[in-house]
Amino acid sequence: MAELTPKERLQPSLLDRLTDNEPERKVEGRDLRVLSPQRLRESVRRDLAWLFNSVNLVSVQDLSGHPEAERSTLNFGLPDLSGKTTASIHVPTVEKQIRKAIWEFEPRLMKNTVRVRLLQDENSMGPNALCLVIEAELWAQPLPLRLFLRTDLNLETGEAQVTDVTGQAG
């Protein structure tokens, strides 16, 4: 197989490139500078978990007069869902808020491919939990990668668990 050009290589996110996990090593190996598709998936899953486990500024402060701040990293995260029950939230609104957060803060996912939907099955939901499926295409060369994530939201604590279920998707 031909070597990928520099433009085609999958690079770690800026945060990952700035983080030195091995400060004693003076030279980084190629495997740390270029991502495999699996490492790219894991990086996106981890970053989405961070996004979903953060409470955005709009939850505590009105930013309607500051649209740039509303789209900036000041507003990183989701609305505060802790303390809510499934009966007290409007699911389409939560789906829309999650999709908007992904659009704003995860540029590696192709915006027009992001789908967020509630998984309605008795085993997945309780009175204080939501289970959502996120489907999207992840930018990659030579072709985008299909990504399927299961996100479990604990409404009591506000904690989100994001699991890559790509291999299990039907």
Short mmCIF file of N, CA and C in Angstrom, two decimals:
data_model
loop_
_atom_site.label_atom_id
_atom_site.label_comp_id
_atom_site.label_asym_id
_atom_site.label_seq_id
_atom_site.Cartn_x
_atom_site.Cartn_y
_atom_site.Cartn_z
N MET A 1 0.84 -1.18 0.00
CA MET A 1 0.00 0.00 0.00
C MET A 1 0.88 1.24 0.00
N ALA A 2 0.51 2.25 -0.76
CA ALA A 2 1.29 3.47 -0.86
C ALA A 2 1.23 4.26 0.44
N GLU A 3 2.32 4.97 0.72
CA GLU A 3 2.39 5.82 1.91
C GLU A 3 1.42 6.99 1.75
N LEU A 4 0.74 7.35 2.82
CA LEU A 4 -0.17 8.49 2.79
C LEU A 4 0.62 9.79 2.73
N THR A 5 0.06 10.76 2.03
CA THR A 5 0.69 12.08 1.99
C THR A 5 0.47 12.76 3.34
N PRO A 6 1.27 13.80 3.65
CA PRO A 6 1.07 14.50 4.93
C PRO A 6 -0.36 15.01 5.12
N LYS A 7 -0.99 15.44 4.03
CA LYS A 7 -2.36 15.95 4.12
C LYS A 7 -3.35 14.84 4.47
N GLU A 8 -3.05 13.61 4.06
CA GLU A 8 -3.97 12.49 4.27
C GLU A 8 -3.80 11.82 5.63
N ARG A 9 -2.68 12.04 6.29
CA ARG A 9 -2.43 11.39 7.57
C ARG A 9 -3.37 11.95 8.64
N LEU A 10 -3.85 11.08 9.47
CA LEU A 10 -4.71 11.50 10.57
C LEU A 10 -3.82 11.98 11.71
N GLN A 11 -4.01 13.21 12.12
CA GLN A 11 -3.20 13.77 13.19
C GLN A 11 -4.00 13.82 14.48
N PRO A 12 -3.30 13.73 15.62
CA PRO A 12 -3.99 13.90 16.90
C PRO A 12 -4.57 15.32 17.00
N SER A 13 -5.54 15.49 17.87
CA SER A 13 -6.11 16.82 18.11
C SER A 13 -5.03 17.75 18.66
N LEU A 14 -5.28 19.04 18.60
CA LEU A 14 -4.31 20.02 19.11
C LEU A 14 -4.00 19.75 20.58
N LEU A 15 -5.02 19.46 21.38
CA LEU A 15 -4.79 19.17 22.80
C LEU A 15 -3.86 17.97 22.97
N ASP A 16 -4.09 16.92 22.20
CA ASP A 16 -3.23 15.73 22.29
C ASP A 16 -1.81 16.03 21.83
N ARG A 17 -1.66 16.89 20.82
CA ARG A 17 -0.32 17.24 20.35
C ARG A 17 0.42 18.10 21.37
N LEU A 18 -0.31 18.90 22.13
CA LEU A 18 0.33 19.76 23.14
C LEU A 18 0.60 19.04 24.45
N THR A 19 -0.06 17.91 24.67
CA THR A 19 0.11 17.15 25.90
C THR A 19 1.29 16.20 25.75
N ASP A 20 2.23 16.29 26.69
CA ASP A 20 3.40 15.42 26.67
C ASP A 20 3.23 14.35 27.73
N ASN A 21 2.82 13.17 27.31
CA ASN A 21 2.60 12.06 28.25
C ASN A 21 3.89 11.36 28.63
N GLU A 22 4.95 11.62 27.90
CA GLU A 22 6.25 11.01 28.18
C GLU A 22 7.33 12.09 28.14
N PRO A 23 7.39 12.98 29.15
CA PRO A 23 8.33 14.10 29.12
C PRO A 23 9.80 13.67 29.11
N GLU A 24 10.08 12.45 29.57
CA GLU A 24 11.47 12.00 29.59
C GLU A 24 11.98 11.66 28.18
N ARG A 25 11.08 11.39 27.25
CA ARG A 25 11.49 11.10 25.86
C ARG A 25 11.68 12.41 25.11
N LYS A 26 12.81 12.53 24.45
CA LYS A 26 13.12 13.77 23.71
C LYS A 26 12.53 13.77 22.30
N VAL A 27 12.33 12.58 21.74
CA VAL A 27 11.81 12.47 20.38
C VAL A 27 10.55 11.61 20.41
N GLU A 28 9.52 12.11 19.73
CA GLU A 28 8.27 11.36 19.65
C GLU A 28 8.32 10.38 18.49
N GLY A 29 7.85 9.19 18.72
CA GLY A 29 7.78 8.21 17.65
C GLY A 29 6.68 8.54 16.67
N ARG A 30 6.77 7.98 15.47
CA ARG A 30 5.77 8.23 14.43
C ARG A 30 4.38 7.82 14.89
N ASP A 31 4.30 6.74 15.67
CA ASP A 31 2.99 6.26 16.14
C ASP A 31 2.28 7.27 17.02
N LEU A 32 3.01 8.21 17.62
CA LEU A 32 2.38 9.24 18.44
C LEU A 32 2.01 10.48 17.62
N ARG A 33 2.63 10.63 16.46
CA ARG A 33 2.36 11.80 15.61
C ARG A 33 1.24 11.54 14.61
N VAL A 34 1.01 10.28 14.28
CA VAL A 34 0.00 9.90 13.29
C VAL A 34 -0.97 8.92 13.94
N LEU A 35 -2.25 9.16 13.75
CA LEU A 35 -3.27 8.31 14.38
C LEU A 35 -3.73 7.18 13.47
N SER A 36 -4.01 6.06 14.08
CA SER A 36 -4.70 4.99 13.37
C SER A 36 -6.19 5.32 13.43
N PRO A 37 -6.99 4.75 12.56
CA PRO A 37 -8.44 4.99 12.64
C PRO A 37 -9.01 4.64 14.02
N GLN A 38 -8.51 3.57 14.65
CA GLN A 38 -9.01 3.18 15.98
C GLN A 38 -8.65 4.23 17.03
N ARG A 39 -7.42 4.75 16.99
CA ARG A 39 -7.02 5.79 17.95
C ARG A 39 -7.81 7.08 17.72
N LEU A 40 -8.12 7.38 16.45
CA LEU A 40 -8.92 8.56 16.15
C LEU A 40 -10.32 8.40 16.75
N ARG A 41 -10.93 7.24 16.56
CA ARG A 41 -12.26 6.97 17.15
C ARG A 41 -12.22 7.14 18.67
N GLU A 42 -11.21 6.57 19.30
CA GLU A 42 -11.10 6.64 20.76
C GLU A 42 -10.90 8.09 21.21
N SER A 43 -10.14 8.85 20.48
CA SER A 43 -9.92 10.26 20.81
C SER A 43 -11.23 11.05 20.74
N VAL A 44 -12.00 10.82 19.70
CA VAL A 44 -13.29 11.51 19.55
C VAL A 44 -14.25 11.07 20.65
N ARG A 45 -14.29 9.77 20.96
CA ARG A 45 -15.16 9.27 22.03
C ARG A 45 -14.80 9.93 23.36
N ARG A 46 -13.51 9.98 23.67
CA ARG A 46 -13.04 10.61 24.91
C ARG A 46 -13.42 12.09 24.96
N ASP A 47 -13.19 12.81 23.86
CA ASP A 47 -13.49 14.24 23.83
C ASP A 47 -14.99 14.51 23.93
N LEU A 48 -15.81 13.65 23.34
CA LEU A 48 -17.26 13.81 23.49
C LEU A 48 -17.69 13.53 24.92
N ALA A 49 -17.05 12.58 25.58
CA ALA A 49 -17.36 12.31 26.99
C ALA A 49 -17.03 13.55 27.82
N TRP A 50 -15.91 14.20 27.55
CA TRP A 50 -15.56 15.43 28.26
C TRP A 50 -16.61 16.51 28.00
N LEU A 51 -17.03 16.63 26.75
CA LEU A 51 -18.04 17.62 26.38
C LEU A 51 -19.35 17.37 27.12
N PHE A 52 -19.80 16.10 27.13
CA PHE A 52 -21.09 15.77 27.74
C PHE A 52 -21.04 15.80 29.26
N ASN A 53 -19.87 15.71 29.85
CA ASN A 53 -19.73 15.77 31.30
C ASN A 53 -19.40 17.17 31.80
N SER A 54 -19.49 18.15 30.91
CA SER A 54 -19.28 19.55 31.28
C SER A 54 -20.62 20.28 31.21
N VAL A 55 -20.82 21.21 32.12
CA VAL A 55 -22.05 22.02 32.12
C VAL A 55 -21.72 23.36 31.46
N ASN A 56 -22.52 23.72 30.46
CA ASN A 56 -22.23 24.95 29.73
C ASN A 56 -22.63 26.20 30.51
N LEU A 57 -22.08 27.33 30.09
CA LEU A 57 -22.31 28.61 30.77
C LEU A 57 -23.76 29.07 30.65
N VAL A 58 -24.42 28.73 29.54
CA VAL A 58 -25.82 29.13 29.34
C VAL A 58 -26.71 28.58 30.46
N SER A 59 -26.29 27.50 31.10
CA SER A 59 -27.07 26.93 32.20
C SER A 59 -27.17 27.87 33.39
N VAL A 60 -26.20 28.76 33.53
CA VAL A 60 -26.18 29.65 34.71
C VAL A 60 -26.20 31.13 34.35
N GLN A 61 -26.01 31.45 33.08
CA GLN A 61 -25.96 32.86 32.68
C GLN A 61 -26.58 33.04 31.30
N ASP A 62 -27.38 34.09 31.15
CA ASP A 62 -28.01 34.39 29.86
C ASP A 62 -26.96 34.99 28.92
N LEU A 63 -26.75 34.32 27.79
CA LEU A 63 -25.79 34.81 26.80
C LEU A 63 -26.48 35.28 25.52
N SER A 64 -27.79 35.49 25.57
CA SER A 64 -28.52 35.83 24.35
C SER A 64 -28.01 37.11 23.70
N GLY A 65 -27.46 38.03 24.46
CA GLY A 65 -26.90 39.26 23.90
C GLY A 65 -25.46 39.11 23.44
N HIS A 66 -24.92 37.90 23.58
CA HIS A 66 -23.52 37.65 23.24
C HIS A 66 -23.39 36.37 22.41
N PRO A 67 -23.83 36.42 21.15
CA PRO A 67 -23.83 35.20 20.33
C PRO A 67 -22.44 34.59 20.13
N GLU A 68 -21.39 35.43 20.09
CA GLU A 68 -20.04 34.88 19.94
C GLU A 68 -19.64 34.09 21.17
N ALA A 69 -19.98 34.59 22.35
CA ALA A 69 -19.67 33.88 23.59
C ALA A 69 -20.46 32.57 23.67
N GLU A 70 -21.68 32.60 23.15
CA GLU A 70 -22.51 31.39 23.17
C GLU A 70 -21.91 30.27 22.32
N ARG A 71 -21.16 30.65 21.27
CA ARG A 71 -20.53 29.66 20.40
C ARG A 71 -19.06 29.40 20.76
N SER A 72 -18.56 30.06 21.79
CA SER A 72 -17.15 29.93 22.15
C SER A 72 -16.94 28.84 23.20
N THR A 73 -15.68 28.59 23.52
CA THR A 73 -15.36 27.58 24.52
C THR A 73 -15.83 27.97 25.92
N LEU A 74 -16.21 29.23 26.11
CA LEU A 74 -16.82 29.63 27.39
C LEU A 74 -18.10 28.83 27.65
N ASN A 75 -18.74 28.43 26.57
CA ASN A 75 -20.02 27.73 26.67
C ASN A 75 -19.87 26.23 26.38
N PHE A 76 -18.67 25.69 26.58
CA PHE A 76 -18.37 24.28 26.34
C PHE A 76 -19.22 23.41 27.27
N GLY A 77 -19.89 22.42 26.72
CA GLY A 77 -20.67 21.49 27.54
C GLY A 77 -22.13 21.45 27.14
N LEU A 78 -22.89 20.76 27.98
CA LEU A 78 -24.33 20.62 27.80
C LEU A 78 -25.06 21.40 28.88
N PRO A 79 -26.35 21.66 28.68
CA PRO A 79 -27.14 22.24 29.77
C PRO A 79 -27.11 21.31 30.98
N ASP A 80 -27.28 21.86 32.15
CA ASP A 80 -27.27 21.06 33.38
C ASP A 80 -28.53 20.19 33.43
N LEU A 81 -28.32 18.88 33.36
CA LEU A 81 -29.44 17.93 33.40
C LEU A 81 -29.54 17.22 34.74
N SER A 82 -28.59 17.46 35.64
CA SER A 82 -28.62 16.75 36.92
C SER A 82 -29.82 17.18 37.75
N GLY A 83 -30.41 16.21 38.41
CA GLY A 83 -31.59 16.46 39.23
C GLY A 83 -32.90 16.38 38.47
N LYS A 84 -32.84 16.13 37.19
CA LYS A 84 -34.06 16.03 36.39
C LYS A 84 -34.50 14.56 36.31
N THR A 85 -35.74 14.35 35.87
CA THR A 85 -36.23 13.00 35.59
C THR A 85 -36.61 12.93 34.12
N THR A 86 -36.75 11.72 33.62
CA THR A 86 -37.12 11.58 32.21
C THR A 86 -38.49 12.21 31.92
N ALA A 87 -39.36 12.22 32.92
CA ALA A 87 -40.69 12.81 32.73
C ALA A 87 -40.64 14.33 32.67
N SER A 88 -39.60 14.94 33.24
CA SER A 88 -39.55 16.40 33.31
C SER A 88 -38.75 17.05 32.18
N ILE A 89 -38.17 16.25 31.30
CA ILE A 89 -37.40 16.84 30.21
C ILE A 89 -38.09 16.57 28.88
N HIS A 90 -37.84 17.44 27.94
CA HIS A 90 -38.37 17.30 26.59
C HIS A 90 -37.27 16.68 25.74
N VAL A 91 -37.42 15.40 25.42
CA VAL A 91 -36.37 14.62 24.74
C VAL A 91 -35.91 15.27 23.44
N PRO A 92 -36.81 15.73 22.54
CA PRO A 92 -36.31 16.36 21.31
C PRO A 92 -35.42 17.57 21.58
N THR A 93 -35.70 18.30 22.65
CA THR A 93 -34.86 19.44 23.01
C THR A 93 -33.47 18.98 23.43
N VAL A 94 -33.40 17.92 24.24
CA VAL A 94 -32.11 17.38 24.67
C VAL A 94 -31.33 16.86 23.47
N GLU A 95 -32.00 16.15 22.56
CA GLU A 95 -31.33 15.67 21.35
C GLU A 95 -30.75 16.84 20.55
N LYS A 96 -31.53 17.90 20.42
CA LYS A 96 -31.08 19.08 19.68
C LYS A 96 -29.90 19.76 20.38
N GLN A 97 -29.94 19.86 21.72
CA GLN A 97 -28.85 20.49 22.47
C GLN A 97 -27.56 19.69 22.33
N ILE A 98 -27.67 18.38 22.36
CA ILE A 98 -26.48 17.53 22.20
C ILE A 98 -25.92 17.68 20.78
N ARG A 99 -26.79 17.66 19.80
CA ARG A 99 -26.35 17.83 18.40
C ARG A 99 -25.66 19.18 18.23
N LYS A 100 -26.23 20.23 18.80
CA LYS A 100 -25.64 21.57 18.69
C LYS A 100 -24.26 21.62 19.36
N ALA A 101 -24.13 21.00 20.53
CA ALA A 101 -22.83 20.97 21.21
C ALA A 101 -21.79 20.23 20.37
N ILE A 102 -22.20 19.14 19.74
CA ILE A 102 -21.28 18.40 18.86
C ILE A 102 -20.88 19.28 17.68
N TRP A 103 -21.84 19.94 17.07
CA TRP A 103 -21.54 20.81 15.93
C TRP A 103 -20.55 21.90 16.32
N GLU A 104 -20.73 22.48 17.51
CA GLU A 104 -19.88 23.59 17.94
C GLU A 104 -18.49 23.15 18.37
N PHE A 105 -18.38 21.98 19.02
CA PHE A 105 -17.13 21.65 19.70
C PHE A 105 -16.43 20.37 19.22
N GLU A 106 -16.97 19.69 18.23
CA GLU A 106 -16.28 18.50 17.71
C GLU A 106 -16.19 18.59 16.19
N PRO A 107 -15.21 19.35 15.69
CA PRO A 107 -15.11 19.58 14.24
C PRO A 107 -14.67 18.36 13.44
N ARG A 108 -14.19 17.31 14.10
CA ARG A 108 -13.79 16.11 13.36
C ARG A 108 -14.99 15.32 12.86
N LEU A 109 -16.17 15.58 13.43
CA LEU A 109 -17.39 14.93 12.94
C LEU A 109 -18.00 15.82 11.87
N MET A 110 -18.36 15.22 10.76
CA MET A 110 -18.93 15.97 9.65
C MET A 110 -20.35 16.40 10.02
N LYS A 111 -20.52 17.71 10.12
CA LYS A 111 -21.73 18.31 10.68
C LYS A 111 -23.02 17.77 10.08
N ASN A 112 -23.08 17.64 8.76
CA ASN A 112 -24.32 17.22 8.11
C ASN A 112 -24.63 15.74 8.32
N THR A 113 -23.74 14.99 8.97
CA THR A 113 -23.98 13.55 9.19
C THR A 113 -24.36 13.23 10.63
N VAL A 114 -24.31 14.21 11.52
CA VAL A 114 -24.56 13.96 12.95
C VAL A 114 -26.04 13.73 13.20
N ARG A 115 -26.35 12.57 13.78
CA ARG A 115 -27.72 12.21 14.17
C ARG A 115 -27.71 11.83 15.64
N VAL A 116 -28.63 12.40 16.40
CA VAL A 116 -28.77 12.09 17.83
C VAL A 116 -30.21 11.65 18.04
N ARG A 117 -30.38 10.47 18.64
CA ARG A 117 -31.75 10.00 18.90
C ARG A 117 -31.80 9.22 20.20
N LEU A 118 -32.94 9.36 20.85
CA LEU A 118 -33.18 8.62 22.09
C LEU A 118 -33.40 7.15 21.76
N LEU A 119 -32.75 6.29 22.52
CA LEU A 119 -32.95 4.85 22.39
C LEU A 119 -34.03 4.48 23.40
N GLN A 120 -35.20 4.15 22.91
CA GLN A 120 -36.32 3.86 23.79
C GLN A 120 -36.51 2.36 23.94
N ASP A 121 -35.86 1.82 24.95
CA ASP A 121 -36.11 0.43 25.30
C ASP A 121 -36.03 0.31 26.81
N GLU A 122 -36.84 -0.58 27.33
CA GLU A 122 -37.01 -0.72 28.78
C GLU A 122 -35.69 -1.00 29.51
N ASN A 123 -34.76 -1.71 28.86
CA ASN A 123 -33.50 -2.05 29.50
C ASN A 123 -32.54 -0.87 29.56
N SER A 124 -32.76 0.14 28.72
CA SER A 124 -31.83 1.26 28.63
C SER A 124 -32.23 2.45 29.47
N MET A 125 -33.52 2.60 29.73
CA MET A 125 -34.00 3.80 30.40
C MET A 125 -34.63 3.48 31.74
N GLY A 126 -34.40 4.35 32.66
CA GLY A 126 -35.08 4.31 33.94
C GLY A 126 -35.66 5.69 34.16
N PRO A 127 -36.23 5.94 35.33
CA PRO A 127 -36.81 7.27 35.58
C PRO A 127 -35.74 8.36 35.68
N ASN A 128 -34.49 7.96 35.90
CA ASN A 128 -33.42 8.94 36.06
C ASN A 128 -32.29 8.73 35.07
N ALA A 129 -32.60 8.16 33.92
CA ALA A 129 -31.55 7.88 32.94
C ALA A 129 -32.08 8.01 31.52
N LEU A 130 -31.20 8.45 30.64
CA LEU A 130 -31.50 8.50 29.22
C LEU A 130 -30.40 7.77 28.48
N CYS A 131 -30.77 7.10 27.43
CA CYS A 131 -29.78 6.45 26.57
C CYS A 131 -29.98 7.01 25.17
N LEU A 132 -28.92 7.58 24.63
CA LEU A 132 -28.97 8.17 23.30
C LEU A 132 -27.98 7.47 22.39
N VAL A 133 -28.33 7.41 21.11
CA VAL A 133 -27.42 6.89 20.10
C VAL A 133 -27.00 8.07 19.24
N ILE A 134 -25.70 8.19 19.04
CA ILE A 134 -25.14 9.24 18.20
C ILE A 134 -24.49 8.55 17.00
N GLU A 135 -24.93 8.94 15.83
CA GLU A 135 -24.35 8.42 14.59
C GLU A 135 -23.76 9.59 13.83
N ALA A 136 -22.57 9.38 13.27
CA ALA A 136 -21.93 10.45 12.50
C ALA A 136 -20.82 9.86 11.65
N GLU A 137 -20.37 10.66 10.71
CA GLU A 137 -19.18 10.31 9.94
C GLU A 137 -18.03 11.14 10.46
N LEU A 138 -16.93 10.46 10.68
CA LEU A 138 -15.72 11.05 11.22
C LEU A 138 -14.79 11.34 10.06
N TRP A 139 -14.33 12.59 9.96
CA TRP A 139 -13.46 12.95 8.85
C TRP A 139 -12.21 12.09 8.89
N ALA A 140 -11.88 11.47 7.76
CA ALA A 140 -10.66 10.67 7.64
C ALA A 140 -10.33 10.54 6.16
N GLN A 141 -9.09 10.20 5.88
CA GLN A 141 -8.65 9.96 4.52
C GLN A 141 -8.25 8.51 4.39
N PRO A 142 -8.55 7.85 3.33
CA PRO A 142 -9.14 8.36 2.10
C PRO A 142 -10.66 8.47 2.16
N LEU A 143 -11.30 7.84 3.15
CA LEU A 143 -12.76 7.89 3.27
C LEU A 143 -13.15 8.21 4.70
N PRO A 144 -14.31 8.87 4.90
CA PRO A 144 -14.79 9.10 6.27
C PRO A 144 -15.06 7.77 6.98
N LEU A 145 -14.96 7.79 8.30
CA LEU A 145 -15.25 6.61 9.12
C LEU A 145 -16.64 6.76 9.73
N ARG A 146 -17.42 5.71 9.71
CA ARG A 146 -18.75 5.72 10.32
C ARG A 146 -18.57 5.51 11.81
N LEU A 147 -19.26 6.29 12.61
CA LEU A 147 -19.13 6.23 14.06
C LEU A 147 -20.51 6.06 14.68
N PHE A 148 -20.65 5.09 15.58
CA PHE A 148 -21.88 4.87 16.34
C PHE A 148 -21.51 4.90 17.82
N LEU A 149 -22.10 5.82 18.55
CA LEU A 149 -21.81 5.95 19.98
C LEU A 149 -23.09 5.80 20.79
N ARG A 150 -22.97 5.10 21.90
CA ARG A 150 -24.07 5.00 22.85
C ARG A 150 -23.70 5.92 24.01
N THR A 151 -24.63 6.80 24.36
CA THR A 151 -24.40 7.74 25.45
C THR A 151 -25.45 7.53 26.52
N ASP A 152 -25.00 7.15 27.71
CA ASP A 152 -25.90 6.96 28.85
C ASP A 152 -25.79 8.19 29.74
N LEU A 153 -26.91 8.90 29.91
CA LEU A 153 -26.95 10.09 30.75
C LEU A 153 -27.65 9.76 32.06
N ASN A 154 -26.94 9.89 33.16
CA ASN A 154 -27.51 9.70 34.49
C ASN A 154 -28.06 11.05 34.92
N LEU A 155 -29.37 11.17 34.97
CA LEU A 155 -29.99 12.45 35.28
C LEU A 155 -29.88 12.83 36.76
N GLU A 156 -29.63 11.86 37.63
CA GLU A 156 -29.43 12.18 39.04
C GLU A 156 -28.13 12.94 39.25
N THR A 157 -27.07 12.45 38.61
CA THR A 157 -25.74 13.03 38.83
C THR A 157 -25.28 13.94 37.69
N GLY A 158 -25.92 13.83 36.54
CA GLY A 158 -25.48 14.59 35.37
C GLY A 158 -24.34 13.92 34.63
N GLU A 159 -23.92 12.74 35.08
CA GLU A 159 -22.79 12.05 34.47
C GLU A 159 -23.19 11.40 33.15
N ALA A 160 -22.29 11.48 32.18
CA ALA A 160 -22.50 10.85 30.87
C ALA A 160 -21.40 9.83 30.62
N GLN A 161 -21.80 8.67 30.13
CA GLN A 161 -20.84 7.65 29.70
C GLN A 161 -21.02 7.46 28.20
N VAL A 162 -19.92 7.57 27.47
CA VAL A 162 -19.96 7.44 26.02
C VAL A 162 -19.20 6.18 25.63
N THR A 163 -19.87 5.30 24.89
CA THR A 163 -19.29 4.02 24.48
C THR A 163 -19.34 3.92 22.96
N ASP A 164 -18.22 3.54 22.37
CA ASP A 164 -18.18 3.32 20.92
C ASP A 164 -18.78 1.94 20.64
N VAL A 165 -19.89 1.91 19.94
CA VAL A 165 -20.56 0.65 19.60
C VAL A 165 -20.56 0.44 18.08
N THR A 166 -19.57 1.02 17.40
CA THR A 166 -19.51 0.96 15.95
C THR A 166 -19.56 -0.46 15.43
N GLY A 167 -18.81 -1.36 16.02
CA GLY A 167 -18.79 -2.75 15.57
C GLY A 167 -20.08 -3.49 15.84
N GLN A 168 -20.89 -2.96 16.77
CA GLN A 168 -22.14 -3.62 17.16
C GLN A 168 -23.34 -3.06 16.42
N ALA A 169 -23.15 -1.99 15.65
CA ALA A 169 -24.27 -1.34 14.97
C ALA A 169 -24.79 -2.24 13.86
N GLY A 170 -26.10 -2.28 13.74
CA GLY A 170 -26.74 -3.12 12.73
C GLY A 170 -26.90 -2.36 11.50
#
